[in-house]
């Protein structure tokens, strides 16, 4: 199905509103709550930026599209009746954010009957917005719009591999699988969270291998990567939408080769 | 010794000139020569940006300060008679650069009688310039100048650790030493090259452990980190200026604890 122009413009306004909330918090000393501590899990800060941005987005949706459902990383699920759902991760890459790095983004996805049909990575400090919708991907920077397309890459030996962290998000078994891939590529680079999917859509990196994703981490990435001509699946080659393991490639040949190595 | 205002202004002009050369190459498909292939070493691209920027800087020095010596990553050594030497790495972080990431920089240092007395990390795409000189560090962004100071951090258990890559630049022995440190910290983040030393000077990360540095990788970092109140040494706690292993910390307590773990 085609996403209409009004809905696309609405999504841009959501990203604008979130960016306005997030921007002033970047590189300020902010209160960092440790969600992970209570549950004994990973250190996973939720910043004031995160909460404020998701609240801002929800307020606009509630006011203008009250029948849409919402799933957000911070405030969870709100039901709707329109068949459309907004999936939000206002600051994906909170660790990078609190380290003063730029490789994080605000993720906004729109689902139609459970399938992501619009995906946005907005980096409000850099003023970069990666958008995938209706079979086209583009980078929006201060009013200029550049179409995005992945680059060709014949095989793993030529590929640039990215992952957010070499081990923090992988189980021991996943780490071994990841190393089979990282040993086969030309170059690996770590760090990046959602931002590296923008780099893949731009054609600057070839392969991304991640795990421990939630629905809100991946929903926006699916339309972006696919609209740019890439492939995004779970480690078994299936729908990555449920979260967990995720692999994305610019070139299907690299994807097939990496899936084989991940399988062992 | 104090670096005079004219010399500081001259250094800014060098960075301006380098940035003008580098900026148009960012996120363009550029010719990448593989220096490493000939010597059987690491993949280590030298971009057109790298060469052009160093040539631009050298031309200005030759014209305006012909008696200064120069050491540059691309074109090597030129002798001088003034007792001052410019040490240049025009694009430190070429891998990040060719991946379309922002975490790279142009490094410019001035040595007086062999000691670095001025250090600059310029990121010409972000418009950020980190400068350390005469006991003060500052971030210059579009005309605004913000003093920089490292943050306090009582121990490794509270520290954010950064390194450019978890293994590519370490020997097997260094990797084991690095893991003793990374197992002890609150959080590790990879990627960044020189840029993470700017984040340390800003007080957003606490500890950086690197190896395989050259003189031109480290010369600019020494005055920057020290002027911001931090500590930068080799892994034995000595002068890091010769290159090789390097460790930098915002807080001396973190530095001492990390040196102990690196020693085994």
mmCIF file of N, CA, C and O in Angstrom, chain A residues 27-29 43 95-96 98-103 126 128 139 149 151 160 162 164-167 169 178-179 182 186-193 195-196 199 202-205, chain B residues 27-29 43 95-96 98-103 126 128 139 149 151 160 162 164-167 169 178-179 182 186-193 195-196 199 202-205:
data_model
loop_
_atom_site.group_PDB
_atom_site.id
_atom_site.type_symbol
_atom_site.label_atom_id
_atom_site.label_comp_id
_atom_site.label_asym_id
_atom_site.label_seq_id
_atom_site.Cartn_x
_atom_site.Cartn_y
_atom_site.Cartn_z
ATOM 1 N N UNK A 27 24.950 16.668 24.899
ATOM 2 C CA UNK A 27 26.176 17.197 25.501
ATOM 3 C C UNK A 27 25.919 18.081 26.715
ATOM 4 O O UNK A 27 26.735 18.917 27.064
ATOM 5 N N UNK A 28 24.753 17.903 27.341
ATOM 6 C CA UNK A 28 24.570 18.469 28.676
ATOM 7 C C UNK A 28 24.679 17.335 29.676
ATOM 8 O O UNK A 28 24.435 16.189 29.348
ATOM 9 N N UNK A 29 25.056 17.695 30.902
ATOM 10 C CA UNK A 29 25.058 16.685 31.950
ATOM 11 C C UNK A 29 23.613 16.433 32.336
ATOM 12 O O UNK A 29 22.954 17.302 32.882
ATOM 13 N N UNK A 43 23.360 -2.194 31.450
ATOM 14 C CA UNK A 43 23.254 -0.761 31.704
ATOM 15 C C UNK A 43 22.574 -0.137 30.496
ATOM 16 O O UNK A 43 23.055 -0.235 29.390
ATOM 17 N N UNK A 95 23.519 5.245 24.763
ATOM 18 C CA UNK A 95 24.908 5.210 25.256
ATOM 19 C C UNK A 95 25.775 6.162 24.449
ATOM 20 O O UNK A 95 26.590 6.900 25.002
ATOM 21 N N UNK A 96 25.644 6.124 23.128
ATOM 22 C CA UNK A 96 26.398 7.058 22.287
ATOM 23 C C UNK A 96 26.027 8.496 22.659
ATOM 24 O O UNK A 96 26.904 9.365 22.782
ATOM 25 N N UNK A 98 24.935 9.771 25.513
ATOM 26 C CA UNK A 98 25.500 10.273 26.781
ATOM 27 C C UNK A 98 27.021 10.332 26.735
ATOM 28 O O UNK A 98 27.633 10.963 27.584
ATOM 29 N N UNK A 99 27.630 9.707 25.745
ATOM 30 C CA UNK A 99 29.079 9.860 25.533
ATOM 31 C C UNK A 99 29.400 11.077 24.665
ATOM 32 O O UNK A 99 30.557 11.304 24.324
ATOM 33 N N UNK A 100 28.387 11.822 24.251
ATOM 34 C CA UNK A 100 28.633 13.012 23.431
ATOM 35 C C UNK A 100 28.889 12.711 21.971
ATOM 36 O O UNK A 100 29.304 13.579 21.217
ATOM 37 N N UNK A 101 28.652 11.470 21.561
ATOM 38 C CA UNK A 101 28.834 11.106 20.143
ATOM 39 C C UNK A 101 27.577 11.438 19.334
ATOM 40 O O UNK A 101 26.502 11.597 19.909
ATOM 41 N N UNK A 102 27.712 11.456 18.005
ATOM 42 C CA UNK A 102 26.582 11.797 17.144
ATOM 43 C C UNK A 102 25.847 10.573 16.579
ATOM 44 O O UNK A 102 24.843 10.737 15.895
ATOM 45 N N UNK A 103 26.364 9.384 16.827
ATOM 46 C CA UNK A 103 25.812 8.215 16.140
ATOM 47 C C UNK A 103 24.634 7.605 16.902
ATOM 48 O O UNK A 103 24.707 6.508 17.435
ATOM 49 N N UNK A 126 22.792 16.699 13.893
ATOM 50 C CA UNK A 126 23.424 16.807 12.575
ATOM 51 C C UNK A 126 22.456 17.392 11.544
ATOM 52 O O UNK A 126 22.876 17.809 10.460
ATOM 53 N N UNK A 128 20.220 15.602 9.992
ATOM 54 C CA UNK A 128 20.095 14.573 8.948
ATOM 55 C C UNK A 128 18.866 13.705 9.213
ATOM 56 O O UNK A 128 18.664 13.250 10.344
ATOM 57 N N UNK A 139 17.823 10.995 1.871
ATOM 58 C CA UNK A 139 18.407 11.720 2.995
ATOM 59 C C UNK A 139 17.971 13.177 2.888
ATOM 60 O O UNK A 139 18.221 13.834 1.859
ATOM 61 N N UNK A 149 20.811 5.019 -2.258
ATOM 62 C CA UNK A 149 20.837 3.653 -2.758
ATOM 63 C C UNK A 149 22.055 2.940 -2.206
ATOM 64 O O UNK A 149 23.139 3.522 -2.150
ATOM 65 N N UNK A 151 25.198 0.270 -2.069
ATOM 66 C CA UNK A 151 26.204 0.034 -3.102
ATOM 67 C C UNK A 151 26.347 -1.463 -3.369
ATOM 68 O O UNK A 151 26.031 -2.300 -2.513
ATOM 69 N N UNK A 160 32.574 -3.930 4.115
ATOM 70 C CA UNK A 160 32.730 -3.223 5.390
ATOM 71 C C UNK A 160 31.578 -3.659 6.290
ATOM 72 O O UNK A 160 30.413 -3.470 5.955
ATOM 73 N N UNK A 162 29.630 -3.533 9.994
ATOM 74 C CA UNK A 162 29.410 -2.715 11.184
ATOM 75 C C UNK A 162 28.531 -3.444 12.188
ATOM 76 O O UNK A 162 27.686 -4.261 11.818
ATOM 77 N N UNK A 164 27.032 -2.411 16.474
ATOM 78 C CA UNK A 164 27.086 -1.391 17.525
ATOM 79 C C UNK A 164 28.182 -1.686 18.532
ATOM 80 O O UNK A 164 28.876 -0.787 18.991
ATOM 81 N N UNK A 165 28.376 -2.949 18.865
ATOM 82 C CA UNK A 165 29.384 -3.326 19.866
ATOM 83 C C UNK A 165 29.829 -4.745 19.556
ATOM 84 O O UNK A 165 29.008 -5.561 19.135
ATOM 85 N N UNK A 166 31.114 -5.070 19.756
ATOM 86 C CA UNK A 166 31.575 -6.409 19.386
ATOM 87 C C UNK A 166 31.048 -7.520 20.278
ATOM 88 O O UNK A 166 31.059 -8.681 19.883
ATOM 89 N N UNK A 167 30.606 -7.194 21.504
ATOM 90 C CA UNK A 167 30.147 -8.291 22.352
ATOM 91 C C UNK A 167 29.005 -7.926 23.308
ATOM 92 O O UNK A 167 28.276 -8.801 23.734
ATOM 93 N N UNK A 169 26.032 -6.882 23.158
ATOM 94 C CA UNK A 169 24.649 -7.269 22.867
ATOM 95 C C UNK A 169 24.516 -8.698 22.360
ATOM 96 O O UNK A 169 23.451 -9.107 21.921
ATOM 97 N N UNK A 178 29.184 -14.211 15.129
ATOM 98 C CA UNK A 178 29.601 -12.899 14.640
ATOM 99 C C UNK A 178 31.065 -12.928 14.211
ATOM 100 O O UNK A 178 31.433 -12.355 13.182
ATOM 101 N N UNK A 179 31.901 -13.602 14.997
ATOM 102 C CA UNK A 179 33.335 -13.655 14.663
ATOM 103 C C UNK A 179 33.600 -14.402 13.362
ATOM 104 O O UNK A 179 34.538 -14.070 12.640
ATOM 105 N N UNK A 182 33.013 -11.603 11.003
ATOM 106 C CA UNK A 182 33.994 -10.504 11.080
ATOM 107 C C UNK A 182 35.371 -10.955 10.603
ATOM 108 O O UNK A 182 36.147 -10.145 10.091
ATOM 109 N N UNK A 186 36.486 -7.409 4.838
ATOM 110 C CA UNK A 186 37.630 -6.535 4.598
ATOM 111 C C UNK A 186 37.920 -5.658 5.806
ATOM 112 O O UNK A 186 39.070 -5.391 6.138
ATOM 113 N N UNK A 187 36.884 -5.208 6.480
ATOM 114 C CA UNK A 187 37.050 -4.231 7.544
ATOM 115 C C UNK A 187 35.833 -4.274 8.449
ATOM 116 O O UNK A 187 34.711 -4.414 7.965
ATOM 117 N N UNK A 188 36.033 -4.159 9.740
ATOM 118 C CA UNK A 188 34.900 -4.032 10.663
ATOM 119 C C UNK A 188 35.020 -2.719 11.421
ATOM 120 O O UNK A 188 36.122 -2.247 11.680
ATOM 121 N N UNK A 189 33.870 -2.145 11.725
ATOM 122 C CA UNK A 189 33.837 -0.910 12.523
ATOM 123 C C UNK A 189 32.699 -1.025 13.512
ATOM 124 O O UNK A 189 31.606 -1.452 13.144
ATOM 125 N N UNK A 190 32.947 -0.616 14.739
ATOM 126 C CA UNK A 190 31.925 -0.728 15.774
ATOM 127 C C UNK A 190 31.379 0.637 16.165
ATOM 128 O O UNK A 190 31.981 1.663 15.882
ATOM 129 N N UNK A 191 30.238 0.592 16.848
ATOM 130 C CA UNK A 191 29.544 1.827 17.223
ATOM 131 C C UNK A 191 28.529 2.180 16.159
ATOM 132 O O UNK A 191 28.706 1.834 14.992
ATOM 133 N N UNK A 192 27.455 2.843 16.577
ATOM 134 C CA UNK A 192 26.578 3.372 15.552
ATOM 135 C C UNK A 192 25.091 3.225 15.759
ATOM 136 O O UNK A 192 24.330 4.034 15.269
ATOM 137 N N UNK A 193 24.652 2.144 16.420
ATOM 138 C CA UNK A 193 23.207 1.951 16.598
ATOM 139 C C UNK A 193 22.484 2.184 15.264
ATOM 140 O O UNK A 193 22.989 1.783 14.222
ATOM 141 N N UNK A 195 22.234 4.598 13.404
ATOM 142 C CA UNK A 195 22.886 5.465 12.421
ATOM 143 C C UNK A 195 23.613 4.672 11.326
ATOM 144 O O UNK A 195 23.685 5.109 10.175
ATOM 145 N N UNK A 196 24.135 3.499 11.680
ATOM 146 C CA UNK A 196 24.852 2.716 10.670
ATOM 147 C C UNK A 196 23.914 2.188 9.588
ATOM 148 O O UNK A 196 24.349 1.927 8.469
ATOM 149 N N UNK A 199 23.993 4.766 7.072
ATOM 150 C CA UNK A 199 25.214 4.656 6.270
ATOM 151 C C UNK A 199 25.105 3.524 5.247
ATOM 152 O O UNK A 199 25.621 3.627 4.125
ATOM 153 N N UNK A 202 22.999 4.732 2.448
ATOM 154 C CA UNK A 202 23.779 5.683 1.642
ATOM 155 C C UNK A 202 24.822 4.993 0.763
ATOM 156 O O UNK A 202 25.463 5.644 -0.062
ATOM 157 N N UNK A 203 25.081 3.705 1.047
ATOM 158 C CA UNK A 203 26.102 2.996 0.276
ATOM 159 C C UNK A 203 27.518 3.210 0.775
ATOM 160 O O UNK A 203 28.465 3.158 -0.001
ATOM 161 N N UNK A 204 27.686 3.429 2.075
ATOM 162 C CA UNK A 204 29.050 3.561 2.614
ATOM 163 C C UNK A 204 29.498 2.372 3.439
ATOM 164 O O UNK A 204 30.677 2.228 3.709
ATOM 165 N N UNK A 205 28.568 1.548 3.869
ATOM 166 C CA UNK A 205 28.942 0.288 4.508
ATOM 167 C C UNK A 205 28.089 -0.811 3.884
ATOM 168 O O UNK A 205 27.057 -0.534 3.259
ATOM 169 N N UNK B 27 31.950 11.776 2.149
ATOM 170 C CA UNK B 27 30.774 11.107 1.580
ATOM 171 C C UNK B 27 30.705 11.187 0.059
ATOM 172 O O UNK B 27 29.633 11.071 -0.524
ATOM 173 N N UNK B 28 31.867 11.407 -0.568
ATOM 174 C CA UNK B 28 31.940 11.173 -2.002
ATOM 175 C C UNK B 28 32.678 9.864 -2.221
ATOM 176 O O UNK B 28 33.478 9.452 -1.415
ATOM 177 N N UNK B 29 32.374 9.234 -3.357
ATOM 178 C CA UNK B 29 33.126 8.029 -3.697
ATOM 179 C C UNK B 29 34.498 8.486 -4.153
ATOM 180 O O UNK B 29 34.622 9.121 -5.201
ATOM 181 N N UNK B 43 44.939 -2.904 6.306
ATOM 182 C CA UNK B 43 44.257 -2.054 5.337
ATOM 183 C C UNK B 43 44.248 -0.635 5.906
ATOM 184 O O UNK B 43 43.695 -0.393 6.965
ATOM 185 N N UNK B 95 39.478 5.312 8.027
ATOM 186 C CA UNK B 95 38.460 4.254 7.880
ATOM 187 C C UNK B 95 37.070 4.806 8.204
ATOM 188 O O UNK B 95 36.102 4.542 7.499
ATOM 189 N N UNK B 96 36.970 5.562 9.294
ATOM 190 C CA UNK B 96 35.683 6.183 9.631
ATOM 191 C C UNK B 96 35.248 7.107 8.495
ATOM 192 O O UNK B 96 34.079 7.117 8.093
ATOM 193 N N UNK B 98 35.938 7.039 5.247
ATOM 194 C CA UNK B 98 35.429 6.374 4.042
ATOM 195 C C UNK B 98 34.144 5.581 4.316
ATOM 196 O O UNK B 98 33.452 5.201 3.386
ATOM 197 N N UNK B 99 33.822 5.361 5.590
ATOM 198 C CA UNK B 99 32.534 4.763 5.938
ATOM 199 C C UNK B 99 31.434 5.814 6.082
ATOM 200 O O UNK B 99 30.307 5.475 6.455
ATOM 201 N N UNK B 100 31.769 7.070 5.848
ATOM 202 C CA UNK B 100 30.766 8.122 5.936
ATOM 203 C C UNK B 100 30.459 8.568 7.353
ATOM 204 O O UNK B 100 29.489 9.285 7.588
ATOM 205 N N UNK B 101 31.279 8.130 8.325
ATOM 206 C CA UNK B 101 31.078 8.538 9.715
ATOM 207 C C UNK B 101 31.763 9.877 9.986
ATOM 208 O O UNK B 101 32.647 10.293 9.236
ATOM 209 N N UNK B 102 31.400 10.499 11.106
ATOM 210 C CA UNK B 102 31.976 11.807 11.440
ATOM 211 C C UNK B 102 33.145 11.727 12.416
ATOM 212 O O UNK B 102 33.751 12.753 12.714
ATOM 213 N N UNK B 103 33.442 10.553 12.928
ATOM 214 C CA UNK B 103 34.423 10.479 14.016
ATOM 215 C C UNK B 103 35.850 10.337 13.492
ATOM 216 O O UNK B 103 36.506 9.312 13.614
ATOM 217 N N UNK B 126 31.718 18.772 10.886
ATOM 218 C CA UNK B 126 30.902 19.192 12.028
ATOM 219 C C UNK B 126 31.175 20.648 12.403
ATOM 220 O O UNK B 126 30.396 21.254 13.154
ATOM 221 N N UNK B 128 33.717 21.570 14.246
ATOM 222 C CA UNK B 128 34.199 21.532 15.630
ATOM 223 C C UNK B 128 35.720 21.523 15.646
ATOM 224 O O UNK B 128 36.342 20.743 14.908
ATOM 225 N N UNK B 139 36.781 24.241 22.979
ATOM 226 C CA UNK B 139 36.106 23.789 21.769
ATOM 227 C C UNK B 139 35.616 25.022 21.018
ATOM 228 O O UNK B 139 34.881 25.840 21.573
ATOM 229 N N UNK B 149 36.958 20.898 30.097
ATOM 230 C CA UNK B 149 37.611 20.272 31.236
ATOM 231 C C UNK B 149 37.116 18.840 31.372
ATOM 232 O O UNK B 149 35.936 18.571 31.210
ATOM 233 N N UNK B 151 36.084 15.295 33.232
ATOM 234 C CA UNK B 151 35.220 15.135 34.398
ATOM 235 C C UNK B 151 35.899 14.230 35.431
ATOM 236 O O UNK B 151 36.767 13.431 35.106
ATOM 237 N N UNK B 160 33.572 5.234 31.607
ATOM 238 C CA UNK B 160 33.282 4.926 30.211
ATOM 239 C C UNK B 160 34.613 4.823 29.479
ATOM 240 O O UNK B 160 35.399 5.768 29.450
ATOM 241 N N UNK B 162 36.799 4.048 25.997
ATOM 242 C CA UNK B 162 36.726 4.060 24.533
ATOM 243 C C UNK B 162 38.021 3.558 23.914
ATOM 244 O O UNK B 162 39.100 3.711 24.493
ATOM 245 N N UNK B 164 39.431 2.801 19.557
ATOM 246 C CA UNK B 164 39.005 2.875 18.160
ATOM 247 C C UNK B 164 38.454 1.542 17.675
ATOM 248 O O UNK B 164 37.468 1.494 16.949
ATOM 249 N N UNK B 165 39.077 0.448 18.095
ATOM 250 C CA UNK B 165 38.652 -0.885 17.646
ATOM 251 C C UNK B 165 39.029 -1.887 18.729
ATOM 252 O O UNK B 165 40.069 -1.742 19.362
ATOM 253 N N UNK B 166 38.201 -2.907 18.961
ATOM 254 C CA UNK B 166 38.505 -3.825 20.059
ATOM 255 C C UNK B 166 39.714 -4.713 19.800
ATOM 256 O O UNK B 166 40.273 -5.254 20.743
ATOM 257 N N UNK B 167 40.107 -4.905 18.536
ATOM 258 C CA UNK B 167 41.239 -5.805 18.319
ATOM 259 C C UNK B 167 42.135 -5.441 17.143
ATOM 260 O O UNK B 167 43.303 -5.815 17.121
ATOM 261 N N UNK B 169 43.941 -3.036 16.180
ATOM 262 C CA UNK B 169 45.219 -2.343 16.387
ATOM 263 C C UNK B 169 46.033 -2.920 17.536
ATOM 264 O O UNK B 169 47.057 -2.364 17.917
ATOM 265 N N UNK B 178 44.056 -5.269 27.280
ATOM 266 C CA UNK B 178 42.896 -4.402 27.074
ATOM 267 C C UNK B 178 41.649 -5.009 27.710
ATOM 268 O O UNK B 178 40.841 -4.312 28.337
ATOM 269 N N UNK B 179 41.488 -6.314 27.566
ATOM 270 C CA UNK B 179 40.294 -6.965 28.126
ATOM 271 C C UNK B 179 40.265 -6.914 29.645
ATOM 272 O O UNK B 179 39.190 -6.831 30.245
ATOM 273 N N UNK B 182 38.746 -3.548 30.017
ATOM 274 C CA UNK B 182 37.351 -3.427 29.556
ATOM 275 C C UNK B 182 36.403 -4.243 30.433
ATOM 276 O O UNK B 182 35.228 -3.893 30.567
ATOM 277 N N UNK B 186 32.488 0.437 33.542
ATOM 278 C CA UNK B 186 31.028 0.480 33.487
ATOM 279 C C UNK B 186 30.516 0.248 32.078
ATOM 280 O O UNK B 186 29.490 -0.390 31.862
ATOM 281 N N UNK B 187 31.241 0.757 31.102
ATOM 282 C CA UNK B 187 30.741 0.742 29.728
ATOM 283 C C UNK B 187 31.917 0.915 28.775
ATOM 284 O O UNK B 187 32.814 1.706 29.051
ATOM 285 N N UNK B 188 31.923 0.194 27.671
ATOM 286 C CA UNK B 188 32.937 0.421 26.642
ATOM 287 C C UNK B 188 32.241 0.792 25.342
ATOM 288 O O UNK B 188 31.128 0.331 25.066
ATOM 289 N N UNK B 189 32.887 1.663 24.588
ATOM 290 C CA UNK B 189 32.368 2.049 23.273
ATOM 291 C C UNK B 189 33.543 2.092 22.312
ATOM 292 O O UNK B 189 34.595 2.637 22.642
ATOM 293 N N UNK B 190 33.338 1.559 21.113
ATOM 294 C CA UNK B 190 34.412 1.509 20.134
ATOM 295 C C UNK B 190 34.169 2.487 18.996
ATOM 296 O O UNK B 190 33.053 2.965 18.791
ATOM 297 N N UNK B 191 35.232 2.729 18.225
ATOM 298 C CA UNK B 191 35.180 3.709 17.152
ATOM 299 C C UNK B 191 35.595 5.067 17.680
ATOM 300 O O UNK B 191 35.441 5.358 18.868
ATOM 301 N N UNK B 192 36.154 5.873 16.778
ATOM 302 C CA UNK B 192 36.376 7.241 17.198
ATOM 303 C C UNK B 192 37.698 7.875 16.849
ATOM 304 O O UNK B 192 37.774 9.069 16.669
ATOM 305 N N UNK B 193 38.788 7.090 16.791
ATOM 306 C CA UNK B 193 40.095 7.673 16.480
ATOM 307 C C UNK B 193 40.325 8.923 17.340
ATOM 308 O O UNK B 193 39.946 8.937 18.509
ATOM 309 N N UNK B 195 38.853 11.601 17.567
ATOM 310 C CA UNK B 195 37.661 12.301 18.038
ATOM 311 C C UNK B 195 37.310 11.963 19.491
ATOM 312 O O UNK B 195 36.812 12.815 20.229
ATOM 313 N N UNK B 196 37.605 10.728 19.917
ATOM 314 C CA UNK B 196 37.280 10.354 21.299
ATOM 315 C C UNK B 196 38.141 11.114 22.309
ATOM 316 O O UNK B 196 37.734 11.299 23.450
ATOM 317 N N UNK B 199 36.194 14.044 23.052
ATOM 318 C CA UNK B 199 35.123 13.715 24.003
ATOM 319 C C UNK B 199 35.655 13.590 25.427
ATOM 320 O O UNK B 199 34.980 13.976 26.389
ATOM 321 N N UNK B 202 36.192 17.014 26.742
ATOM 322 C CA UNK B 202 34.888 17.608 27.050
ATOM 323 C C UNK B 202 34.267 17.045 28.323
ATOM 324 O O UNK B 202 33.243 17.545 28.780
ATOM 325 N N UNK B 203 34.824 15.935 28.823
ATOM 326 C CA UNK B 203 34.251 15.326 30.011
ATOM 327 C C UNK B 203 33.084 14.405 29.740
ATOM 328 O O UNK B 203 32.210 14.238 30.590
ATOM 329 N N UNK B 204 33.065 13.758 28.581
ATOM 330 C CA UNK B 204 31.981 12.808 28.297
ATOM 331 C C UNK B 204 32.427 11.353 28.317
ATOM 332 O O UNK B 204 31.587 10.462 28.353
ATOM 333 N N UNK B 205 33.717 11.118 28.216
ATOM 334 C CA UNK B 205 34.230 9.765 28.414
ATOM 335 C C UNK B 205 35.422 9.865 29.365
ATOM 336 O O UNK B 205 36.002 10.939 29.541
#
